[in-house]
mmCIF file of C-alpha atoms (C1' of nucleotides) in Angstrom:
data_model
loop_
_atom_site.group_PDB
_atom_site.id
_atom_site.type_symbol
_atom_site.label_atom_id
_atom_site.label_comp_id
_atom_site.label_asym_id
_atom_site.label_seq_id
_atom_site.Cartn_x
_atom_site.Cartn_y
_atom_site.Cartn_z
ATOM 1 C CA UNK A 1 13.955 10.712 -25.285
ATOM 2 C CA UNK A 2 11.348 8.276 -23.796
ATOM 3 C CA UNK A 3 8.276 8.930 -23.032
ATOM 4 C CA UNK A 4 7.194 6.799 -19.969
ATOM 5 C CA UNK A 5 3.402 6.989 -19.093
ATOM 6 C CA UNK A 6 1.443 6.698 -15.770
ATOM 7 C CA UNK A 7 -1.790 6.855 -14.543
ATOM 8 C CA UNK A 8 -3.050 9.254 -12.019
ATOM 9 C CA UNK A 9 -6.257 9.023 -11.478
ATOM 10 C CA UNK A 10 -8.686 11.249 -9.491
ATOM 11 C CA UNK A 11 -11.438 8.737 -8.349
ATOM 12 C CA UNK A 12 -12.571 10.228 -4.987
ATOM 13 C CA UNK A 13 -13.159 13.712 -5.297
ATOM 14 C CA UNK A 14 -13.415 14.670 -1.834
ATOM 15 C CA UNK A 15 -11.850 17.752 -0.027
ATOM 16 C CA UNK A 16 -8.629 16.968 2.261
ATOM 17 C CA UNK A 17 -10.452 17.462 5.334
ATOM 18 C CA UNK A 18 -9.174 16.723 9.605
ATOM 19 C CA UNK A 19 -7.729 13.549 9.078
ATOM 20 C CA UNK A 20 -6.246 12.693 12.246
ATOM 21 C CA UNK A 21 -8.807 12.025 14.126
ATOM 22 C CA UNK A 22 -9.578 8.722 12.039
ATOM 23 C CA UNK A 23 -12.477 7.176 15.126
ATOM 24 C CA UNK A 24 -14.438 10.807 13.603
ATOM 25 C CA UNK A 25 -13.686 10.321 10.016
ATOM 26 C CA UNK A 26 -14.732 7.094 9.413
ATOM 27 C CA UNK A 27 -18.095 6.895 10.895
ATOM 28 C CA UNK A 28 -19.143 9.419 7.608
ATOM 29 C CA UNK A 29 -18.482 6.372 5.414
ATOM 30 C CA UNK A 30 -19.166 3.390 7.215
ATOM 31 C CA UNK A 31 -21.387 3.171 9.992
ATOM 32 C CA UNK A 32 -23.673 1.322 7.574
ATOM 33 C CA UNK A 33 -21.209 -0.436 5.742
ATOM 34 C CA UNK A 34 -23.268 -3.880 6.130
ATOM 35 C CA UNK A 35 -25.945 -2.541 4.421
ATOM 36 C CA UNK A 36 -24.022 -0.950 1.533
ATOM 37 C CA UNK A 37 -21.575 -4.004 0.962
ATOM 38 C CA UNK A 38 -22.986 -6.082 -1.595
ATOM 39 C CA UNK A 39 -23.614 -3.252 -3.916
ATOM 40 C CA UNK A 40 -21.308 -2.032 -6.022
ATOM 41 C CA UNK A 41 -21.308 1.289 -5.141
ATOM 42 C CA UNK A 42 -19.886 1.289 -1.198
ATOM 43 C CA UNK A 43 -17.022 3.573 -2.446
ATOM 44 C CA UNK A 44 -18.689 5.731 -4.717
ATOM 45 C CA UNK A 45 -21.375 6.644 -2.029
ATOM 46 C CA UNK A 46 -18.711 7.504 0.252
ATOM 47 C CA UNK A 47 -17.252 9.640 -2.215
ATOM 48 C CA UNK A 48 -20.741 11.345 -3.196
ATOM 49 C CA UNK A 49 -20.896 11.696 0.956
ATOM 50 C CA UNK A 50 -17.785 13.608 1.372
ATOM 51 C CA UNK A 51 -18.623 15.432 -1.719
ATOM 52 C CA UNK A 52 -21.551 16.964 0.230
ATOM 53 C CA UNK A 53 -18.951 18.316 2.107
ATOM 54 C CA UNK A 54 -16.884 20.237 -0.593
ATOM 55 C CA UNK A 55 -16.414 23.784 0.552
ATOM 56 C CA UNK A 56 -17.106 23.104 4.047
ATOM 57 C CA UNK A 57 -13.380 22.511 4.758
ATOM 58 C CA UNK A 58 -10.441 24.948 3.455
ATOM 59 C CA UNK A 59 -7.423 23.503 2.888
ATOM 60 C CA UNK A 60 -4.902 24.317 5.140
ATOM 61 C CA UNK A 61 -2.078 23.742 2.820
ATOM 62 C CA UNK A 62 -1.240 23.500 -1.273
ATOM 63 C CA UNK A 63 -1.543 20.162 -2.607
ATOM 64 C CA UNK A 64 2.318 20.216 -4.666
ATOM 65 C CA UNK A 65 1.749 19.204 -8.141
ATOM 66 C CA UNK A 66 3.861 16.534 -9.201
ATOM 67 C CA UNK A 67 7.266 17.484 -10.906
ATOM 68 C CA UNK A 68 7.073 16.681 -14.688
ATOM 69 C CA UNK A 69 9.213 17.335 -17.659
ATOM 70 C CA UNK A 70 7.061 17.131 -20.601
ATOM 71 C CA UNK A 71 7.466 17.236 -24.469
ATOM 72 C CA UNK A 72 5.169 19.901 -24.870
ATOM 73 C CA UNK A 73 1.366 20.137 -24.780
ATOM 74 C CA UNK A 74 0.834 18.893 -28.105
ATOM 75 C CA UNK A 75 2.687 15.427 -27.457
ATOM 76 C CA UNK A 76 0.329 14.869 -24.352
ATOM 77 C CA UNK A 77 -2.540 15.327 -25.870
ATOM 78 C CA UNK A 78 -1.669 13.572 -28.318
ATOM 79 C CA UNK A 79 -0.408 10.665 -25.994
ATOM 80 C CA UNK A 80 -3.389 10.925 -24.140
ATOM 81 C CA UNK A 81 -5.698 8.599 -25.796
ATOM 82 C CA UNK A 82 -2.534 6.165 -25.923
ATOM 83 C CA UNK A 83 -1.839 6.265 -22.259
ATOM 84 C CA UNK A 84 -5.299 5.813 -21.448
ATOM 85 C CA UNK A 85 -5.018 2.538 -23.081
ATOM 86 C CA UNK A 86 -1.367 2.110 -21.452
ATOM 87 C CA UNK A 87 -2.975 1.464 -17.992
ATOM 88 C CA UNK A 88 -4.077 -1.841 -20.111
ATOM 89 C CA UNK A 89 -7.189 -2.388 -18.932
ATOM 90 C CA UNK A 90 -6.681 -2.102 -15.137
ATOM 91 C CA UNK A 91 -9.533 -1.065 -13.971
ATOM 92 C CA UNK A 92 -12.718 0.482 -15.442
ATOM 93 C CA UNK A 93 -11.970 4.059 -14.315
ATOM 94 C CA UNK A 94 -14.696 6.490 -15.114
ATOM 95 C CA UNK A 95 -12.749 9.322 -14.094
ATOM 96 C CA UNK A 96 -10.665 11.205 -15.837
ATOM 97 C CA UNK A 97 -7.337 10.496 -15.853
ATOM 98 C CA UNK A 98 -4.022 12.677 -16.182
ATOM 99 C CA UNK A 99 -0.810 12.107 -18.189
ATOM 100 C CA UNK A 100 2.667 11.886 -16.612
ATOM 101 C CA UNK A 101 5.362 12.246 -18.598
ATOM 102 C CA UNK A 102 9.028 11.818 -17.305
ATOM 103 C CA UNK A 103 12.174 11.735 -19.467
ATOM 104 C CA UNK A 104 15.158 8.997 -18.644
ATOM 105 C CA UNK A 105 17.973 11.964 -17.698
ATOM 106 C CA UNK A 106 15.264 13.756 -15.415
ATOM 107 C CA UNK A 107 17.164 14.904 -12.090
ATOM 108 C CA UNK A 108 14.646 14.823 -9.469
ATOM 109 C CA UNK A 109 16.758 15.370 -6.338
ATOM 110 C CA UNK A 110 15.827 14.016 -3.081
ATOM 111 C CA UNK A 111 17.073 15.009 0.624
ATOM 112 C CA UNK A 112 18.426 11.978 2.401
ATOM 113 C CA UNK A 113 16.456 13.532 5.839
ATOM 114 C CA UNK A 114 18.973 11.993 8.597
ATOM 115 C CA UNK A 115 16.727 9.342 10.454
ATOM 116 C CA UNK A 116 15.248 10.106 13.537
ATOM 117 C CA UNK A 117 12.272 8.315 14.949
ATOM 118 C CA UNK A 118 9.297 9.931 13.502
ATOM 119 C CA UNK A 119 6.632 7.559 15.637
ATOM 120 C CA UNK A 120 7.636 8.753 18.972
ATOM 121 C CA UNK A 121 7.814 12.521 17.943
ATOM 122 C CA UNK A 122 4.147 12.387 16.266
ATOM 123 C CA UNK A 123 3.045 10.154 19.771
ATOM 124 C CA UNK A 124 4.659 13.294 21.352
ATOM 125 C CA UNK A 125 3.249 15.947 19.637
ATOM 126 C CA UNK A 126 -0.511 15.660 18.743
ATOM 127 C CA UNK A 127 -0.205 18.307 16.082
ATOM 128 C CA UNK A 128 2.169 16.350 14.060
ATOM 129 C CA UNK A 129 -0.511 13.661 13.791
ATOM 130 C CA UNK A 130 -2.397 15.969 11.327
ATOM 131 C CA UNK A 131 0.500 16.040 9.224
ATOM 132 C CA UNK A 132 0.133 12.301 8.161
ATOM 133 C CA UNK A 133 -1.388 11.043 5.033
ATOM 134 C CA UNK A 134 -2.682 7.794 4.753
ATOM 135 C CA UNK A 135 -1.865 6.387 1.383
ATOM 136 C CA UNK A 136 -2.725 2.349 1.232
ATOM 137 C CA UNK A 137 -1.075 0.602 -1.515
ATOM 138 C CA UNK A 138 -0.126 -3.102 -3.141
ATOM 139 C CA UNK A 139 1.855 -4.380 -5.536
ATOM 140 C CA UNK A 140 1.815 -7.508 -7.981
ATOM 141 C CA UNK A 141 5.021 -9.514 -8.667
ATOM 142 C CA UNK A 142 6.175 -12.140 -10.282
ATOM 143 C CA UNK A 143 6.168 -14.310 -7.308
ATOM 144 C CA UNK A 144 6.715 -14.587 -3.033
ATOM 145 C CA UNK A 145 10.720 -14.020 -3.696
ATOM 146 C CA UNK A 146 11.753 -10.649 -3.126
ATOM 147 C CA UNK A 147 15.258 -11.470 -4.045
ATOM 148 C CA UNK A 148 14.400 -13.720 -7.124
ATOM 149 C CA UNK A 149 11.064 -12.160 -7.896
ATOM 150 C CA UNK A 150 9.958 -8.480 -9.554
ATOM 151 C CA UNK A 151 7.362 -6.230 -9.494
ATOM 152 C CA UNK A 152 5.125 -6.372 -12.037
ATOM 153 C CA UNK A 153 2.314 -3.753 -10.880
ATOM 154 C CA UNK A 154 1.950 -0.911 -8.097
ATOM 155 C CA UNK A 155 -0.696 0.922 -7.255
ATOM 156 C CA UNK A 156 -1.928 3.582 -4.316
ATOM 157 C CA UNK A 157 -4.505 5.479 -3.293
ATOM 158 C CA UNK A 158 -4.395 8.638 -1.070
ATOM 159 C CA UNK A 159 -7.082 7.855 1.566
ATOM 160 C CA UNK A 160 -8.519 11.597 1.257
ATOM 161 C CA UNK A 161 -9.008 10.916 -2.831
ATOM 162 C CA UNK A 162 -9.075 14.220 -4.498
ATOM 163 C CA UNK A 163 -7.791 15.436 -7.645
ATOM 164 C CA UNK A 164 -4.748 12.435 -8.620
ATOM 165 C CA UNK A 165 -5.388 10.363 -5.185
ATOM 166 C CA UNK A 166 -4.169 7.421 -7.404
ATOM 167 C CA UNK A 167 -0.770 6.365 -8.969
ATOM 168 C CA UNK A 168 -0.875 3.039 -11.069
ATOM 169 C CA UNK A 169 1.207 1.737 -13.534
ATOM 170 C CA UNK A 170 2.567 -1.616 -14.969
ATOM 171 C CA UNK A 171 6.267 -2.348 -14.228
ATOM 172 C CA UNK A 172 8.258 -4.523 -16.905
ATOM 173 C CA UNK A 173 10.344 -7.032 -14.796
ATOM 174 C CA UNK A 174 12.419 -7.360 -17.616
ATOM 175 C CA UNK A 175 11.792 -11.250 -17.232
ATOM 176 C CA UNK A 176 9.409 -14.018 -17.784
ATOM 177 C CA UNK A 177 5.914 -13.401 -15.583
ATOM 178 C CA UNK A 178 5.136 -17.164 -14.591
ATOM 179 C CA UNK A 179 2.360 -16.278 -12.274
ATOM 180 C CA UNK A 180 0.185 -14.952 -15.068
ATOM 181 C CA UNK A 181 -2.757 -17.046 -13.855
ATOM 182 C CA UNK A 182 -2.423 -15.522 -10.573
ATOM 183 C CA UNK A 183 -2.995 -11.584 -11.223
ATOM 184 C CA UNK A 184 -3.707 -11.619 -15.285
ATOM 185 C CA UNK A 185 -0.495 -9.720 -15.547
ATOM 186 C CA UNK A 186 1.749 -11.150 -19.023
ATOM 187 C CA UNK A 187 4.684 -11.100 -20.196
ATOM 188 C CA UNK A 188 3.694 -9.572 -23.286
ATOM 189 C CA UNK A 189 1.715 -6.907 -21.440
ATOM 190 C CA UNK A 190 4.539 -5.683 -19.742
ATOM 191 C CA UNK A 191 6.636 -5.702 -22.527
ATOM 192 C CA UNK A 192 4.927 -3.075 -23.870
ATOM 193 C CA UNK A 193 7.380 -0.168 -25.073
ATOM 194 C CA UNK A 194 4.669 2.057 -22.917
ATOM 195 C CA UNK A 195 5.768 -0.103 -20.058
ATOM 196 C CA UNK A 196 8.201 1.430 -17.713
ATOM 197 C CA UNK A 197 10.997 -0.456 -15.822
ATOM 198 C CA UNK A 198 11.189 -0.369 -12.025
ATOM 199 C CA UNK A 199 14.409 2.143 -12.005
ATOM 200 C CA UNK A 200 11.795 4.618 -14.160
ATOM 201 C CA UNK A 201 9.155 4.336 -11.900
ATOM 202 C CA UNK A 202 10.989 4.927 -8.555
ATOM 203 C CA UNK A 203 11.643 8.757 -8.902
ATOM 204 C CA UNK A 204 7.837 9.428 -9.966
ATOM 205 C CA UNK A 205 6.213 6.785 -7.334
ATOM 206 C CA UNK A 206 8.250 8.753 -4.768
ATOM 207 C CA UNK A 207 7.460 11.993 -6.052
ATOM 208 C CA UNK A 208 4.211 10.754 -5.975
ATOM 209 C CA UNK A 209 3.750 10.738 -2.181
ATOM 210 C CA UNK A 210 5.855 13.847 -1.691
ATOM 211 C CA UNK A 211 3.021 15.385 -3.547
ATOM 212 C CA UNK A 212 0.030 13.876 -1.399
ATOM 213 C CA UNK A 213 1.953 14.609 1.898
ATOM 214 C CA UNK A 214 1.712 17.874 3.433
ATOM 215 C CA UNK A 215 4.848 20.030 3.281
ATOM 216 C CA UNK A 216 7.363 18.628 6.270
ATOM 217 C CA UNK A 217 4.409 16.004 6.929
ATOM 218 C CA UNK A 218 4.519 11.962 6.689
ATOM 219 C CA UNK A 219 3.325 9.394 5.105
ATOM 220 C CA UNK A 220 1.991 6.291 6.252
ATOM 221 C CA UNK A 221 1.374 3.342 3.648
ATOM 222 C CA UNK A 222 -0.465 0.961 4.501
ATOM 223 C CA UNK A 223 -0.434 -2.516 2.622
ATOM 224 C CA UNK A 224 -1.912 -5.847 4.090
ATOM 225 C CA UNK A 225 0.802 -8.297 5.149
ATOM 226 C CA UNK A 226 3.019 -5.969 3.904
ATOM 227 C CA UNK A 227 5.802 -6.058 6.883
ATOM 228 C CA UNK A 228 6.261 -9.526 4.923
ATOM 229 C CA UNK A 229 5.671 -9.340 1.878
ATOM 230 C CA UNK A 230 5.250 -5.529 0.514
ATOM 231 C CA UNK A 231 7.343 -3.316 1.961
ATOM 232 C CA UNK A 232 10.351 -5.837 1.724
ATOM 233 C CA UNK A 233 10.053 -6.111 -1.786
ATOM 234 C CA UNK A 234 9.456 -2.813 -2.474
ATOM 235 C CA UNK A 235 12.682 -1.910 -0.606
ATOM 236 C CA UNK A 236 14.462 -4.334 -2.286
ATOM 237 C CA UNK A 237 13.375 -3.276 -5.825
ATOM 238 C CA UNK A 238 14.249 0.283 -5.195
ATOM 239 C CA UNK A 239 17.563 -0.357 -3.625
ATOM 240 C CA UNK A 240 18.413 -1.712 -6.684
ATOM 241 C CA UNK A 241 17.633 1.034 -8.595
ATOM 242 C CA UNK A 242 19.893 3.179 -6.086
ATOM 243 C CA UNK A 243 16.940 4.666 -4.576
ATOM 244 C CA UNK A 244 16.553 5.076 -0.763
ATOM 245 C CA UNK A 245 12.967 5.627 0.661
ATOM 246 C CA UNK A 246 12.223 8.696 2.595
ATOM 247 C CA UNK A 247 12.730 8.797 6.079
ATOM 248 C CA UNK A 248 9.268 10.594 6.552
ATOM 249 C CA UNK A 249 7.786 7.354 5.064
ATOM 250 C CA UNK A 250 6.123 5.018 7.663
ATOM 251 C CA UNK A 251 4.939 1.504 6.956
ATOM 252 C CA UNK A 252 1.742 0.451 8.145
ATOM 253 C CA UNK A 253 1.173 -3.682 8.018
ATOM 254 C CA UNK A 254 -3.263 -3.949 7.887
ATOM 255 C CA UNK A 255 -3.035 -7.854 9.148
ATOM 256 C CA UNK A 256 -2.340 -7.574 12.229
ATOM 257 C CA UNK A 257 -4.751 -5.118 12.522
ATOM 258 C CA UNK A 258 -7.360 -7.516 11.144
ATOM 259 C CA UNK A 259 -6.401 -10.590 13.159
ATOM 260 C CA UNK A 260 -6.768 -7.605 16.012
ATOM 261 C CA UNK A 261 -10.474 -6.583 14.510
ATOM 262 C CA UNK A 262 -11.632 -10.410 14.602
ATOM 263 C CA UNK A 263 -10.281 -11.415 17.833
ATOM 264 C CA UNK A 264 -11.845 -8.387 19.836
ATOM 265 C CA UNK A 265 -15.000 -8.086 17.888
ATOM 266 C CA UNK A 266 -15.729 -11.602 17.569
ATOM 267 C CA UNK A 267 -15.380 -11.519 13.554
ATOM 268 C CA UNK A 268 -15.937 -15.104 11.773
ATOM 269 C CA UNK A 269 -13.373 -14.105 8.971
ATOM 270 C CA UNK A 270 -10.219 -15.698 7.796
ATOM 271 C CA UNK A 271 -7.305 -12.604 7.569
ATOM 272 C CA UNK A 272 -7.085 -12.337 4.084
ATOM 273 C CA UNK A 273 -8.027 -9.732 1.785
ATOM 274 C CA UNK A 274 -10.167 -12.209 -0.018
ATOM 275 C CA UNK A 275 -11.611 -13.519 3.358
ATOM 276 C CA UNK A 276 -12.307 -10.074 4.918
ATOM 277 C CA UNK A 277 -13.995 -8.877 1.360
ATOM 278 C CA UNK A 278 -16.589 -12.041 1.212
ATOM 279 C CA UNK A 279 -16.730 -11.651 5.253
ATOM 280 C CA UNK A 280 -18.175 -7.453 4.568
ATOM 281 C CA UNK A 281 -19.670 -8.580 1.255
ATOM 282 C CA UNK A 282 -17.602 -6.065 -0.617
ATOM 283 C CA UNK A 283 -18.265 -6.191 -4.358
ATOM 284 C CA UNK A 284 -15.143 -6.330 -6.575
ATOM 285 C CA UNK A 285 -14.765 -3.277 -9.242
ATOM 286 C CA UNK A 286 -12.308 -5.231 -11.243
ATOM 287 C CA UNK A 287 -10.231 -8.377 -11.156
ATOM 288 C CA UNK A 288 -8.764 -9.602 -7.852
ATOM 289 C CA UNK A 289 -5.502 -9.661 -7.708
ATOM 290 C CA UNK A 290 -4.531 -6.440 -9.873
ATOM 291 C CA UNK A 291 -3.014 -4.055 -7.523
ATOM 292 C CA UNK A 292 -5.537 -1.003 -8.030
ATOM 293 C CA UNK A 293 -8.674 -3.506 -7.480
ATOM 294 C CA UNK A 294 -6.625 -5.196 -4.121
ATOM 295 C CA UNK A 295 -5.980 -1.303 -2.655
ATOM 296 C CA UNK A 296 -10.062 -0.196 -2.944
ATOM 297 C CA UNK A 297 -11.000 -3.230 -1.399
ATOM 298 C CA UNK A 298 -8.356 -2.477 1.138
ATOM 299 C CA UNK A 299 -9.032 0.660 1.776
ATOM 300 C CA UNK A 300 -12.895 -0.196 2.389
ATOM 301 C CA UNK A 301 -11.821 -2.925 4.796
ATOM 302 C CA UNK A 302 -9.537 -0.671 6.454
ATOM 303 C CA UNK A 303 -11.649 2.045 6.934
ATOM 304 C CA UNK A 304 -14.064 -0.633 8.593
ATOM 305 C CA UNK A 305 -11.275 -1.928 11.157
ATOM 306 C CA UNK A 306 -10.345 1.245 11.886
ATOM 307 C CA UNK A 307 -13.827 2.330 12.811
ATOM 308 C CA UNK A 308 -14.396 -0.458 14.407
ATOM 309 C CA UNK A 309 -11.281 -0.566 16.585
ATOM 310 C CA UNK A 310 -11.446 3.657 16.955
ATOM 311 C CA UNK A 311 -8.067 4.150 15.770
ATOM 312 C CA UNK A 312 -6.787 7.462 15.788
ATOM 313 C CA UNK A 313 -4.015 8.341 13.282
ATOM 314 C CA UNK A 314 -1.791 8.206 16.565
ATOM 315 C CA UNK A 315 -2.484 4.968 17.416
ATOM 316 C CA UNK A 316 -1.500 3.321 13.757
ATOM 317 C CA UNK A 317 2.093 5.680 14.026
ATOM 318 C CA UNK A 318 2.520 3.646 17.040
ATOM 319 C CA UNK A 319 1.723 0.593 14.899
ATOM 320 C CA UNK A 320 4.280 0.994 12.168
ATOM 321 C CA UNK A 321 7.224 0.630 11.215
ATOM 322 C CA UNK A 322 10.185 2.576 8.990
ATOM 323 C CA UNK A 323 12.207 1.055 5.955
ATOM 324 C CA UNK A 324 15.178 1.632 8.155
ATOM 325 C CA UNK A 325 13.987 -0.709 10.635
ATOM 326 C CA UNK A 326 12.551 -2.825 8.098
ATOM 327 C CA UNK A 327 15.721 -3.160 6.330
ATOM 328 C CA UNK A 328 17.813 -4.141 9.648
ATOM 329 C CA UNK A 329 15.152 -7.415 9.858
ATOM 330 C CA UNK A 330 16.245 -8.333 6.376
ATOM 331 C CA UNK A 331 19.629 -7.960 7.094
ATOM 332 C CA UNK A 332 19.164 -10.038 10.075
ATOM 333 C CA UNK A 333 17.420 -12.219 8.261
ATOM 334 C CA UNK A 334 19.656 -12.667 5.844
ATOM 335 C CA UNK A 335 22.109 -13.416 8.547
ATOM 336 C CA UNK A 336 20.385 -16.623 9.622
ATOM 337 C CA UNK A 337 19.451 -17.523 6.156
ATOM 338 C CA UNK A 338 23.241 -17.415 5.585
ATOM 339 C CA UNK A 339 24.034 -19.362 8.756
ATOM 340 C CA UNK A 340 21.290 -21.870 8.315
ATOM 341 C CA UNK A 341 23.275 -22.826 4.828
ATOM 342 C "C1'" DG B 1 9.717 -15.463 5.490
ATOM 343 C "C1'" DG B 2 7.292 -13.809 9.370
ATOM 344 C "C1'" DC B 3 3.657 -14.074 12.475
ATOM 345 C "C1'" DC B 4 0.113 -16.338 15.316
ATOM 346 C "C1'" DC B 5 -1.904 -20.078 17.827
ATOM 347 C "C1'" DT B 6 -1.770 -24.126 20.571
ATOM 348 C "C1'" DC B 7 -2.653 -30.361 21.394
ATOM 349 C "C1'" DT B 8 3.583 -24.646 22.874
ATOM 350 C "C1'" DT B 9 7.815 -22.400 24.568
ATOM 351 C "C1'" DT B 10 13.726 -27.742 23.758
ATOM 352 C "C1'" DA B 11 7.753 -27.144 18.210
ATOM 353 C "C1'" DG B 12 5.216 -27.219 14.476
ATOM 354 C "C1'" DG B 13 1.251 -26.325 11.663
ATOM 355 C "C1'" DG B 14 -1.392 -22.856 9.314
ATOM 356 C "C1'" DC B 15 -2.052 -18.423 7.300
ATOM 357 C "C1'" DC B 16 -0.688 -14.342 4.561
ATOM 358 C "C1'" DT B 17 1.522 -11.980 0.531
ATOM 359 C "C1'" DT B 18 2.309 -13.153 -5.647
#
DNA sequence: GGCCCTCTTTAGGGCCTT
């Protein structure tokens, strides 16, 4: 029996609070963002801000711990200090951080929830807008190819924080990692026997937004350039682990919504991550390029746009898109690649 | 590969993701 660690990290303790009404949300944490940016504590003084407001909200639901099969108390512990070092130096959490433990012949069952569009029935229904989470994620690979290429790293971030808002973890590709020099991601890092492989991951990264969503809610992921680049691969990668994504998943690409944010705002910015972090003057709180350092700079950036733009949680539904109709461009794509040889 | 922009649309360069 393997024992296959993760990290879930509670970072931002903050209270699920009204979400979809992001234009009132976001003005708690950023209406001075120009001032904060530059110091390296923009996230953790919107975390101490919505700490303030611990208590004022009750929670209108029960956050579903996430399924585990475990080896006994003992064994975590004991594992503890060993996973810690498993997330291999990601980022320089001062939190603490929680175990997961998930053996190889777990069963973790998931409904195959007929598709139906989701978009137009939360557009429809304003209440169903308050049952979407925001989780924004990214992933490192071993390259641009998500038919020749692997994931090497995920990570994502519930946008309310709270108690394991993050899921991290190393994937071993089970090949060579040529791009080292790109994310700091090695071979010999993710050969580590405490390294999982993508077919182990799947069930506990999906199990992992079941348990930020609320019960019969959605969740939108958000991911810059990820209708390109992302989502794709991510589909791809579980697909070949025989794993389909939830139909109450919804994909959520952040670049158009920057090229939106400069062009009616008047930004001077390039559209890249890297661009719109120098452009806000968003300090790094770890390497660029590793997955967990790329979603909080994100998610700051994000949170800025959306503010900016006074996006309601409505408004990005209408903006996204479903692996379903993700996978028929690929297909289609594949098509003309096919054609074109 | 997909999207956007323009010196465009019967096209092509540049940007974005690792």
């Amino acid at each position: 029996m393997r024992i296959i660690p993760m990290c879930f990290s509670s970072i931002l303790q903050v209270p699920r609070c009204r979400f979809h009404t992001l234009a009132n949300f976001w003005p708690e944490s950023f209406h001075s963002l120009p001032n904060k940016c530059g110091s390296n504590s923009t996230f953790r003084l919107h975390s101490a801000k919505l700490d303030g407001l611990e208590g004022g909200y009750s929670r209108r639901w029960i956050r579903r711990p996430v399924s585990t099969k475990t080896e006994g108390t003992n064994k975590i512990t004991q594992n503890k200090n060993k996973l810690t070092s498993a997330s291999h130096g990601v980022l320089e959490e001062t939190v603490s951080t929680s175990t997961l433990n998930i053996t190889k012949t777990e069963n973790i069952e998931y409904r195959n929830i007929p598709y139906f569009d989701i978009r137009r029935e939360i557009l429809e229904n304003n209440d169903l807008a308050k049952l979407v989470t925001v989780i924004v994620f990214d992933l490192e690979t071993t390259g641009f190819s998500r038919t020749e290429d692997r994931i090497v790293e995920i990570a994502l971030r519930d946008l309310h924080g709270g108690e394991n808002s993050t899921f991290q973890t190393l994937v071993n590709p089970g090949r060579s990692v040529p791009n080292t020099i790109v994310h700091g991601i090695s071979k010999c890092m993710v050969e580590n026997p405490n390294v999982p492989r993508m077919k182990e991951v799947a069930p506990i990264l999906l199990q992992y937004v079941k348990s930020r969503h609320k019960p019969g809610g959605y969740a939108l992921l958000v991911a810059h350039n990820g209708r390109a680049f992302d989502v794709p691969f991510l589909i791809t990668e579980l697909n070949r682990c025989g794993v389909e994504l939830p139909s109450n998943w919804l994909f959520l690409d952040s670049l158009p919504l920057a090229r939106k944010w400069i062009k009616t705002k008047g930004v001077k910015s390039r559209t890249s991550l890297q661009g719109l972090r120098e452009h806000l003057g968003i300090k790094l709180e770890g390497p660029a390029h590793r997955a967990m350092s790329d979603v909080r700079v994100l998610i700051i950036i994000f949170q800025k746009m959306t503010f900016d733009l006074k996006a309601t949680v409505a408004s990005l539904v209408a903006d996204s898109f479903t692996a379903s109709e993700k996978k028929n461009e690929m297909k289609e794509s594949d098509v003309k690649k096919k054609k074109k040889n």
